Coordinates of C-alpha atoms in Angstrom, one line a residue:
X1 CA 34.3 23.9 -29.3
X2 CA 31.5 24.4 -31.8
X3 CA 33.2 22.1 -34.4
X4 CA 33.7 19.4 -31.7
X5 CA 30.1 19.6 -30.7
X6 CA 28.9 19.4 -34.3
X7 CA 31.2 16.4 -35.0
X8 CA 30.0 14.5 -31.9
X9 CA 26.4 15.1 -32.8
X10 CA 27.0 14.3 -36.5
X11 CA 25.4 17.6 -37.6
X12 CA 27.1 20.3 -39.7
X13 CA 24.3 23.0 -40.0
X14 CA 23.3 23.7 -36.4
X15 CA 23.1 27.3 -35.5
X16 CA 25.2 28.8 -32.7
X17 CA 22.0 29.9 -31.0
X18 CA 20.7 26.3 -30.9
X19 CA 24.0 24.9 -29.6
X20 CA 24.0 27.5 -26.9
X21 CA 20.5 26.5 -25.9
X22 CA 21.4 22.9 -25.8
X23 CA 24.5 23.5 -23.7
X24 CA 22.4 25.6 -21.3
X25 CA 19.8 22.8 -21.0
X26 CA 22.4 20.1 -20.4
X27 CA 24.1 22.2 -17.8
X28 CA 20.8 22.9 -16.0
X29 CA 19.8 19.3 -16.0
X30 CA 23.0 18.2 -14.4
X31 CA 22.3 20.2 -11.3
X32 CA 20.8 17.8 -8.7
X33 CA 18.8 20.6 -6.9
X34 CA 15.7 18.5 -6.2
X35 CA 17.8 16.4 -3.8
X36 CA 17.6 19.5 -1.4
X37 CA 13.8 19.2 -1.2
X38 CA 12.3 18.9 2.2
X39 CA 8.9 17.5 1.1
X40 CA 7.6 15.8 -2.0
X41 CA 10.2 13.9 -4.0
X42 CA 13.6 13.7 -2.4
X43 CA 15.1 11.1 -4.7
X44 CA 14.1 9.3 -7.9
X45 CA 16.9 7.1 -9.2
X46 CA 16.7 5.1 -12.4
X47 CA 16.4 1.9 -10.3
X48 CA 13.0 2.9 -8.9
X49 CA 9.9 1.3 -10.2
X50 CA 8.0 3.6 -12.6
X51 CA 4.4 3.6 -11.3
X52 CA 1.6 5.7 -9.8
X53 CA 1.4 5.9 -6.0
X54 CA -2.0 6.2 -4.3
X55 CA -2.6 7.6 -0.8
X56 CA -5.2 9.6 1.2
X57 CA -4.5 12.7 3.1
X58 CA -7.3 14.7 4.9
X59 CA -10.3 14.7 2.6
X60 CA -8.2 14.2 -0.6
X61 CA -6.9 11.1 -2.3
X62 CA -3.9 11.6 -4.6
X63 CA -2.4 9.5 -7.4
X64 CA 1.1 10.7 -8.1
X65 CA 3.9 9.8 -10.5
X66 CA 7.5 9.2 -9.4
X67 CA 8.1 13.0 -9.5
X68 CA 5.2 13.6 -7.2
X69 CA 3.1 15.2 -9.9
X70 CA -0.6 14.6 -9.5
X71 CA -2.1 12.2 -12.1
X72 CA -5.6 12.2 -10.6
X73 CA -7.2 13.5 -7.4
X74 CA -10.5 12.6 -5.6
X75 CA -12.2 14.8 -3.1
X76 CA -14.5 13.6 -0.3
X77 CA -16.5 15.4 2.4
X78 CA -14.9 13.2 5.1
X79 CA -11.4 12.5 6.4
X80 CA -10.0 9.0 5.8
X81 CA -11.2 6.1 7.7
X82 CA -8.6 4.7 6.5
X83 CA -7.9 2.3 3.5
X84 CA -8.1 3.3 -0.1
X85 CA -7.9 1.3 -3.3
X86 CA -7.9 2.0 -7.1
X87 CA -10.0 -0.6 -8.8
X88 CA -9.3 -2.1 -12.2
X89 CA -12.2 -0.2 -13.8
X90 CA -10.8 3.2 -12.6
X91 CA -13.1 3.6 -9.6
X92 CA -11.8 4.6 -6.2
X93 CA -12.9 2.6 -3.1
X94 CA -12.3 4.7 0.0
X95 CA -13.0 4.3 3.7
X96 CA -14.3 7.5 5.4
X97 CA -14.5 8.7 9.0
X98 CA -17.8 10.0 10.4
X99 CA -18.7 11.1 13.9
X100 CA -19.7 8.4 16.3
X101 CA -19.6 9.4 20.0
X102 CA -20.4 5.9 21.2
X103 CA -17.6 4.1 19.4
X104 CA -14.5 6.2 19.2
X105 CA -10.9 4.8 18.7
X106 CA -8.0 5.3 16.4
X107 CA -8.8 4.0 12.9
X108 CA -12.6 4.3 13.3
X109 CA -14.3 5.0 10.0
X110 CA -18.0 4.3 9.7
X111 CA -18.6 4.9 6.0
X112 CA -17.4 3.4 2.7
X113 CA -17.4 5.5 -0.5
X114 CA -17.0 4.6 -4.2
X115 CA -16.0 7.3 -6.7
X116 CA -15.6 7.0 -10.4
X117 CA -12.4 8.1 -12.2
X118 CA -13.8 11.6 -12.7
X119 CA -14.4 12.1 -9.0
X120 CA -18.1 11.6 -8.8
X121 CA -19.5 9.7 -5.8
X122 CA -21.4 6.7 -7.2
X123 CA -22.0 4.6 -4.1
X124 CA -21.7 5.0 -0.3
X125 CA -22.6 2.8 2.6
X126 CA -22.7 3.7 6.3
X127 CA -22.1 1.2 9.1
X128 CA -22.1 3.2 12.2
X129 CA -24.4 3.6 15.2
X130 CA -24.2 3.1 19.0
X131 CA -23.5 -0.6 18.7
X132 CA -21.4 -1.0 15.5
X133 CA -18.8 0.8 13.4
X134 CA -16.7 0.0 10.4
X135 CA -13.0 0.7 11.1
X136 CA -9.6 0.7 9.3
X137 CA -10.0 -1.5 6.3
X138 CA -12.1 -2.6 3.4
X139 CA -11.1 -4.8 0.5
X140 CA -12.4 -5.0 -3.1
X141 CA -13.3 -8.6 -3.9
X142 CA -12.8 -10.2 -7.4
X143 CA -16.6 -10.8 -7.7
X144 CA -17.3 -7.0 -7.2
X145 CA -18.3 -7.4 -3.5
X146 CA -16.5 -5.5 -0.7
X147 CA -15.1 -6.9 2.5
X148 CA -15.6 -4.6 5.4
X149 CA -13.8 -4.7 8.8
X150 CA -16.0 -3.6 11.7
X151 CA -16.6 -3.9 15.5
X152 CA -19.8 -4.7 17.3
X153 CA -20.4 -4.1 21.0
X154 CA -20.6 -6.9 23.5
X155 CA -22.2 -5.7 26.8
X156 CA -20.5 -6.3 30.1
X157 CA -22.8 -9.2 30.8
X158 CA -22.1 -10.7 27.3
X159 CA -18.4 -10.4 27.8
X160 CA -18.5 -12.0 31.3
X161 CA -20.7 -14.8 30.0
X162 CA -18.1 -15.4 27.2
X163 CA -15.5 -15.9 30.0
X164 CA -13.9 -12.4 30.3
X165 CA -12.5 -11.7 33.7
X166 CA -14.7 -8.8 35.1
X167 CA -11.5 -7.1 36.4
X168 CA -10.3 -6.8 32.8
X169 CA -13.2 -4.7 31.6
X170 CA -11.9 -1.3 32.3
X171 CA -14.5 0.4 30.0
X172 CA -17.4 -1.9 30.9
X173 CA -18.0 -3.4 27.5
X174 CA -15.9 -5.3 24.8
X175 CA -15.6 -5.0 21.1
X176 CA -16.2 -8.0 18.9
X177 CA -14.2 -7.9 15.7
X178 CA -16.3 -8.6 12.6
X179 CA -15.9 -9.0 8.9
X180 CA -18.9 -8.5 6.5
X181 CA -19.0 -9.1 2.8
X182 CA -21.1 -6.5 1.1
X183 CA -22.9 -6.7 -2.2
X184 CA -23.4 -3.0 -3.3
X185 CA -27.0 -2.1 -4.1
X186 CA -28.1 1.2 -5.7
X187 CA -26.3 4.3 -4.5
X188 CA -26.3 3.7 -0.7
X189 CA -27.3 0.2 0.2
X190 CA -25.8 -3.2 0.4
X191 CA -26.7 -6.9 0.9
X192 CA -24.7 -8.7 3.5
X193 CA -23.8 -12.0 1.8
X194 CA -21.2 -13.3 4.3
X195 CA -20.2 -12.7 7.9
X196 CA -17.5 -13.7 10.4
X197 CA -17.2 -12.7 14.1
X198 CA -14.3 -13.4 16.5
X199 CA -16.8 -13.8 19.4
X200 CA -17.6 -17.2 17.9
X201 CA -14.0 -18.4 18.2
X202 CA -13.0 -17.7 21.8
X203 CA -11.5 -19.7 24.7
X204 CA -10.9 -19.0 28.4
X205 CA -9.6 -20.8 31.4
X206 CA -10.8 -18.2 34.0
X207 CA -14.3 -19.5 34.9
X208 CA -15.5 -23.0 34.3
X209 CA -19.1 -21.9 34.8
X210 CA -19.0 -19.6 31.7
X211 CA -18.9 -20.2 28.0
X212 CA -15.7 -21.1 26.1
X213 CA -13.9 -22.8 29.0
X214 CA -10.9 -25.0 28.0
X215 CA -7.2 -25.5 27.9
X216 CA -5.7 -22.5 26.0
X217 CA -2.4 -24.1 25.1
X218 CA -4.2 -27.0 23.4
X219 CA -6.5 -24.8 21.3
X220 CA -4.4 -22.4 19.2
X221 CA -7.3 -22.2 16.7
X222 CA -9.2 -20.1 19.3
X223 CA -8.5 -16.7 20.8
X224 CA -8.0 -16.3 24.6
X225 CA -10.5 -13.7 25.6
X226 CA -8.4 -12.8 28.7
X227 CA -5.1 -12.2 26.9
X228 CA -4.9 -8.4 27.0
X229 CA -1.6 -7.8 25.1
X230 CA -1.1 -4.0 25.2
X231 CA -4.8 -3.2 25.5
X232 CA -5.0 -2.6 29.2
X233 CA -8.4 -4.2 29.3
X234 CA -10.0 -1.5 27.1
X235 CA -13.1 -2.3 25.0
X236 CA -10.9 -2.1 21.9
X237 CA -8.8 -5.1 23.1
X238 CA -7.8 -6.5 19.7
X239 CA -7.6 -3.5 17.5
X240 CA -7.5 -5.3 14.1
X241 CA -5.8 -2.7 11.9
X242 CA -5.6 -4.6 8.6
X243 CA -7.7 -7.1 6.6
X244 CA -6.4 -8.5 3.3
X245 CA -7.9 -11.2 1.0
X246 CA -5.9 -13.8 -0.9
X247 CA -7.9 -15.2 -3.8
X248 CA -5.5 -18.1 -4.5
X249 CA -6.4 -19.7 -1.2
X250 CA -9.7 -18.0 -0.5
X251 CA -8.3 -16.8 2.8
X252 CA -8.2 -13.6 4.8
X253 CA -5.2 -12.4 6.8
X254 CA -5.8 -10.1 9.8
X255 CA -3.5 -8.0 12.0
X256 CA -4.1 -7.4 15.7
X257 CA -2.1 -4.4 16.9
X258 CA -2.9 -4.9 20.6
X259 CA -2.3 -8.7 20.7
X260 CA 0.8 -8.4 18.4
X261 CA -0.3 -11.3 16.2
X262 CA -1.5 -11.9 12.7
X263 CA -4.3 -14.4 11.9
X264 CA -5.5 -16.3 8.8
X265 CA -9.2 -17.4 8.5
X266 CA -11.1 -19.3 5.8
X267 CA -13.4 -17.3 3.5
X268 CA -14.8 -20.3 1.7
X269 CA -17.3 -21.0 4.5
X270 CA -20.9 -20.1 4.6
X271 CA -22.0 -17.6 7.2
X272 CA -23.3 -20.5 9.3
X273 CA -20.1 -22.4 9.0
X274 CA -18.1 -19.3 9.8
X275 CA -19.7 -19.2 13.2
X276 CA -18.6 -22.8 14.0
X277 CA -15.4 -24.9 14.0
X278 CA -16.3 -27.0 11.0
X279 CA -16.9 -26.6 7.2
X280 CA -15.2 -24.7 4.4
X281 CA -12.3 -25.8 2.2
X282 CA -10.0 -26.2 5.2
X283 CA -12.5 -27.9 7.5
X284 CA -12.2 -25.6 10.5
X285 CA -15.2 -23.3 9.9
X286 CA -14.3 -19.8 11.1
X287 CA -11.6 -20.9 13.6
X288 CA -8.1 -19.5 13.1
X289 CA -6.2 -21.4 10.5
X290 CA -2.9 -19.8 11.3
X291 CA -1.4 -17.3 13.8
X292 CA 2.1 -15.8 14.2
X293 CA 4.0 -13.2 16.1
X294 CA 3.3 -13.8 19.8
X295 CA 2.9 -17.4 21.0
X296 CA 2.4 -16.3 24.5
X297 CA -1.1 -15.3 23.4
X298 CA -2.1 -18.9 23.1
X299 CA -0.2 -20.2 26.1
X300 CA 3.0 -21.1 24.4
X301 CA 6.4 -19.6 24.9
X302 CA 7.4 -16.4 26.9
X303 CA 7.7 -12.7 26.2
X304 CA 11.1 -13.5 24.7
X305 CA 9.4 -15.3 21.9
X306 CA 7.4 -12.3 20.8
X307 CA 8.4 -11.1 17.3
X308 CA 5.6 -8.7 16.4
X309 CA 5.0 -5.3 18.0
X310 CA 2.0 -3.3 16.8
X311 CA 2.4 -4.5 13.2
X312 CA 0.4 -3.4 10.2
X313 CA -0.6 -4.7 6.7
X314 CA 0.2 -8.4 6.5
X315 CA -0.7 -9.6 3.0
X316 CA 0.1 -12.4 0.6
X317 CA 2.5 -11.3 -2.1
X318 CA 0.6 -11.7 -5.4
X319 CA 1.5 -14.1 -8.2
X320 CA 4.2 -13.0 -10.6
X321 CA 6.2 -11.1 -8.1
X322 CA 9.3 -12.0 -6.2
X323 CA 8.4 -14.1 -3.1
X324 CA 4.9 -14.7 -4.4
X325 CA 2.6 -16.5 -1.9
X326 CA 4.6 -15.5 1.1
X327 CA 3.4 -12.9 3.7
X328 CA 4.9 -9.4 3.8
X329 CA 4.2 -7.1 6.7
X330 CA 5.4 -3.9 8.4
X331 CA 6.5 -4.6 12.0
X332 CA 6.2 -1.3 13.8
X333 CA 8.3 -2.3 16.8
X334 CA 6.0 -0.3 19.2
X335 CA 6.6 -0.9 22.9
X336 CA 9.8 -2.9 22.7
X337 CA 13.2 -1.5 23.8
X338 CA 14.8 0.0 21.8
X339 CA 11.9 0.9 19.5
X340 CA 12.6 0.4 15.8
X341 CA 10.6 -0.8 12.8
X342 CA 11.2 -3.7 10.4
X343 CA 9.7 -5.2 7.2
X344 CA 9.2 -9.0 7.4
X345 CA 8.6 -11.7 4.8
X346 CA 7.2 -14.9 6.2
X347 CA 6.8 -18.3 4.7
X348 CA 4.3 -20.2 6.8
X349 CA 4.9 -24.0 7.0
X350 CA 2.2 -26.0 5.3
X351 CA 1.3 -29.6 4.6
X352 CA -0.4 -28.5 1.4
X353 CA -1.4 -25.1 0.1
X354 CA -3.5 -23.3 2.8
X355 CA -3.2 -26.1 5.4
X356 CA -0.8 -24.7 8.0
X357 CA 1.3 -26.8 10.4
X358 CA 2.5 -26.1 13.9
X359 CA 5.8 -27.3 15.3
X360 CA 6.1 -28.0 19.0
X361 CA 2.6 -26.5 19.5
X362 CA 3.6 -23.2 18.0
X363 CA 3.2 -21.9 14.4
X364 CA 6.3 -21.3 12.4
X365 CA 8.5 -20.0 11.0
X366 CA 10.8 -19.5 14.0
X367 CA 12.1 -16.4 12.2
X368 CA 11.2 -14.3 9.2
X369 CA 12.7 -15.3 5.9
X370 CA 13.6 -11.7 5.2
X371 CA 14.1 -8.7 7.5
X372 CA 14.7 -5.1 6.5
X373 CA 15.9 -2.6 9.0
X374 CA 17.9 0.6 8.6
X375 CA 21.4 -0.6 7.6
X376 CA 23.2 2.2 9.4
X377 CA 21.2 2.2 12.7
X378 CA 17.9 0.3 13.3
X379 CA 16.5 3.1 15.4
X380 CA 16.7 5.5 12.4
X381 CA 13.7 3.6 10.9
X382 CA 10.7 3.7 13.2
X383 CA 7.0 4.4 13.0
X384 CA 5.0 3.6 16.2
X385 CA 1.7 3.3 14.2
X386 CA 0.2 3.2 10.7
X387 CA 2.6 2.1 7.8
X388 CA 2.9 -0.7 5.2
X389 CA 5.3 -2.3 2.8
X390 CA 4.6 -3.5 -0.7
X391 CA 6.5 -5.8 -3.1
X392 CA 6.8 -4.2 -6.6
X393 CA 6.9 -5.9 -10.0
X394 CA 10.7 -5.2 -10.5
X395 CA 11.6 -6.8 -7.1
X396 CA 11.8 -3.5 -5.2
X397 CA 9.9 -2.9 -2.0
X398 CA 7.9 0.3 -1.3
X399 CA 7.9 1.2 2.4
X400 CA 5.7 3.7 4.1
X401 CA 6.8 5.1 7.5
X402 CA 3.3 6.2 8.3
X403 CA 3.9 8.4 11.4
X404 CA 6.2 10.8 9.5
X405 CA 4.5 10.5 6.1
X406 CA 7.8 9.2 4.6
X407 CA 7.7 6.9 1.6
X408 CA 10.8 5.2 0.3
X409 CA 11.6 2.4 -2.1
X410 CA 14.4 0.0 -1.8
X411 CA 16.0 -2.3 -4.4
X412 CA 17.1 -5.9 -3.8
X413 CA 20.3 -4.6 -2.2
X414 CA 18.3 -2.6 0.3
X415 CA 19.4 0.7 -1.3
X416 CA 16.9 3.5 -1.4
X417 CA 16.1 4.4 -5.0
X418 CA 13.0 6.6 -4.4
X419 CA 12.0 8.9 -1.5
X420 CA 8.9 11.0 -0.9
X421 CA 7.5 13.0 2.0
X422 CA 3.7 13.5 2.2
X423 CA 3.3 17.3 1.9
X424 CA -0.2 17.4 3.3
X425 CA -0.2 18.5 7.0
X426 CA -3.0 18.2 9.5
X427 CA -4.1 21.8 8.8
X428 CA -2.7 22.9 5.5
X429 CA -0.6 21.9 2.5
X430 CA 3.1 22.5 3.1
X431 CA 5.4 24.7 1.0
X432 CA 8.7 23.3 -0.5
X433 CA 11.4 24.1 2.1
X434 CA 9.1 23.6 5.1
X435 CA 10.2 21.2 7.8
X436 CA 7.5 18.4 7.8
X437 CA 8.3 17.3 11.4
X438 CA 5.3 17.7 13.7
X439 CA 3.0 18.8 10.9
X440 CA 0.6 15.9 11.2
X441 CA 1.4 14.6 7.7
X442 CA 0.8 11.0 8.8
X443 CA -0.1 8.4 6.1
X444 CA -2.1 5.2 6.9
X445 CA -1.0 3.3 3.8
X446 CA 0.2 3.9 0.2
X447 CA 0.1 1.6 -2.8
X448 CA 2.0 1.9 -6.0
X449 CA 0.3 0.7 -9.2
X450 CA 2.0 -0.3 -12.5
X451 CA 1.6 2.1 -15.4
X452 CA 0.0 -0.7 -17.3
X453 CA -2.7 -1.4 -14.7
X454 CA -6.1 -1.7 -16.2
X455 CA -7.5 1.4 -14.5
X456 CA -5.2 3.6 -16.7
X457 CA -6.3 2.2 -20.1
X458 CA -7.8 5.0 -22.1
X459 CA -7.4 7.6 -19.3
X460 CA -5.8 11.0 -19.6
X461 CA -2.7 10.6 -17.4
X462 CA -1.2 14.0 -18.1
X463 CA 0.6 15.1 -14.9
X464 CA -0.4 18.3 -13.2
X465 CA 1.6 20.1 -10.5
X466 CA 2.8 18.4 -7.4
X467 CA 0.8 18.6 -4.2
X468 CA 3.2 20.8 -2.3
X469 CA 3.2 24.6 -2.8
X470 CA 6.2 26.2 -4.7
X471 CA 7.3 22.7 -5.9
X472 CA 10.8 22.1 -7.2
X473 CA 11.2 19.5 -10.0
X474 CA 14.3 20.9 -11.7
X475 CA 16.0 17.6 -11.8
X476 CA 13.2 15.1 -11.6
X477 CA 12.1 13.3 -14.8
X478 CA 10.3 10.1 -15.3
X479 CA 13.4 8.1 -15.9
X480 CA 12.7 5.0 -13.8
X481 CA 13.0 1.7 -15.5
X482 CA 11.4 -1.6 -14.7
X483 CA 13.2 -4.9 -14.7
X484 CA 13.0 -5.8 -18.5
X485 CA 14.4 -3.4 -21.1
X486 CA 13.4 -3.4 -24.7
X487 CA 16.0 -5.5 -26.7
X488 CA 18.4 -4.0 -29.2
X489 CA 16.8 -0.5 -29.0
X490 CA 18.2 2.2 -31.3
X491 CA 16.7 5.7 -31.5
X492 CA 18.1 8.1 -34.1
X493 CA 19.0 10.7 -35.1
X494 CA 19.8 12.3 -31.7
X495 CA 19.8 15.3 -31.7
X496 CA 16.8 15.4 -34.0
X497 CA 15.3 18.2 -36.1
X498 CA 12.4 16.4 -37.8
X499 CA 11.6 12.7 -37.8
X500 CA 12.8 10.3 -35.1
X501 CA 13.2 6.7 -36.0
X502 CA 12.9 3.8 -33.6
X503 CA 14.4 0.4 -34.2
X504 CA 14.3 -2.6 -31.8
X505 CA 14.2 -6.4 -31.7
X506 CA 11.0 -6.2 -29.6
X507 CA 7.8 -4.7 -31.2
X508 CA 7.0 -1.2 -29.9
X509 CA 3.4 -1.0 -28.5
X510 CA 3.3 2.5 -27.2
X511 CA 5.5 5.6 -26.9
X512 CA 5.4 8.6 -24.5
X513 CA 7.4 11.9 -24.6
X514 CA 7.9 13.9 -21.5
X515 CA 9.3 17.4 -20.8
X516 CA 12.1 17.9 -18.3
X517 CA 9.6 18.7 -15.6
X518 CA 7.8 15.4 -16.1
X519 CA 4.8 16.6 -18.1
X520 CA 3.5 14.1 -20.7
X521 CA 3.5 15.9 -24.0
X522 CA 2.8 13.2 -26.5
X523 CA 1.4 9.6 -26.5
X524 CA 1.2 7.4 -29.5
X525 CA 0.2 3.8 -30.1
X526 CA 2.5 1.3 -31.9
X527 CA 4.9 3.3 -34.2
X528 CA 8.5 3.5 -35.4
X529 CA 8.4 7.1 -36.6
X530 CA 7.8 10.2 -34.5
X531 CA 7.5 13.7 -36.0
X532 CA 9.5 16.0 -33.7
X533 CA 9.4 19.0 -36.0
X534 CA 6.8 20.9 -34.0
X535 CA 8.6 20.5 -30.7
X536 CA 10.5 23.4 -29.2
X537 CA 14.3 23.2 -29.0
X538 CA 15.2 21.5 -25.8
X539 CA 15.7 18.2 -23.9
X540 CA 13.0 15.5 -23.7
X541 CA 12.6 12.0 -22.4
X542 CA 11.1 9.4 -24.6
X543 CA 9.6 6.3 -23.0
X544 CA 8.9 3.3 -25.1
X545 CA 6.8 0.2 -24.3
X546 CA 6.9 -3.3 -25.6
X547 CA 4.1 -5.1 -23.8
X548 CA 5.6 -5.6 -20.3
X549 CA 9.0 -4.1 -21.2
X550 CA 9.9 -0.5 -21.1
X551 CA 12.9 1.7 -22.0
X552 CA 13.6 5.4 -21.9
X553 CA 16.1 7.7 -23.4
X554 CA 16.9 11.5 -23.4
X555 CA 16.4 13.2 -26.8
X556 CA 17.7 16.6 -27.8
X557 CA 15.5 18.6 -30.2
X558 CA 17.3 21.1 -32.3

């Protein structure tokens, strides 16, 4: 057996002790024990996209690798309120939840925080009092400004004057949904440089003596103030839960959970134009450019035509990715029978980019271009609230089932290639082996960033322990590959005692070497020679980069 092993490896002077160690390592690596995990990483197949996933839980924000190891962590004094983004310069933009007894509903925030990579708070802004509150989302603009989603309070008298049926004011007042563009100033101030309010774009057919009276079915660019959806007449009648900006068209896409619709508005307007129905690139001021999901909301169709049910996170897929320019969203499926969730991709009909067309007085498409449901049984996949889906650079899709804190990634065949369960419960961090059900490990949204994202340049990305207590990484290494592999790659000798040589058709721009538990041990710039003489005997993973291409291979050190 020793002779055969030596012959296979091409070595004739390997000690029996070293061979025994290698065999032990190979045997240990072959045991798929991490598949028995109950939290953290459940699966990490080679078809997953190798990146860093960002999410917020309680007062902490985590950036983890595909093995669930923490790459960076930011601590706040406040729970999430709710969105979080990693900026290209390494700063963290985070919404925070603060106390407000006057405005209190799910998703309320009130404060925006900006941390640097090292975790220091460098700017904060509070928008919360008895009349206003930030909620749910913020968005980092390309010019350095920040879009903020908020509500302002319309009194009962203001709501009735706007045409609201008094019988549909169960809480007396009504919330106007608002978007502000903030220019950060100093450490805790901001200039408001742009503003949009839904109260400027309403219609009603209830009372001809009040404002906004008109024919609803003939004005889909306006929102019917008396369409209640699932709100039951509460002040929080729209419940916008997502706000995403698309630079290519200078447009903003919004999601109304209660009205079961998504909307697109023009950001190219001035603040004055945004309060009217004229001006801007698309000539409609701040009116709705597009809406989809529930045509009954604008007097068209019936309840049978409704396709969205409490949806979250509609956004335009960025350039360079599969289905770029189309809209992806998470359709929660809340309140329909049976209840199940879906991921949609829509391709809105247009006359020209950004100019949307309606067919037979309704906005298309008649059906999503792509629908993901659980292939075995649709009801197996369901989150009544929260959640998102993200298209990844290799064509995969990351899906967050927010209510259960369950993250999974599917490939183009809808096969799960990565699975993770948020181990942070409502009251404590869970221990490996715990049942996460009912622990409150909900997750608003999670986003995966490429390893070559600008925020990571020059940073120490050495992984630390996973979030969960008593973690189990016995069979999880960073072995994921992206779409393009390095051409004609040859790494030798393997096993290696001293110097490792790399040959390839593509130029090598960077190398990384990982231990079997996913810890980054060595990082070098462009090189074709690696000195392994000081490495301990064992099994390692070497990851090589050639610009946007990557490859990885297991290396045995003897």
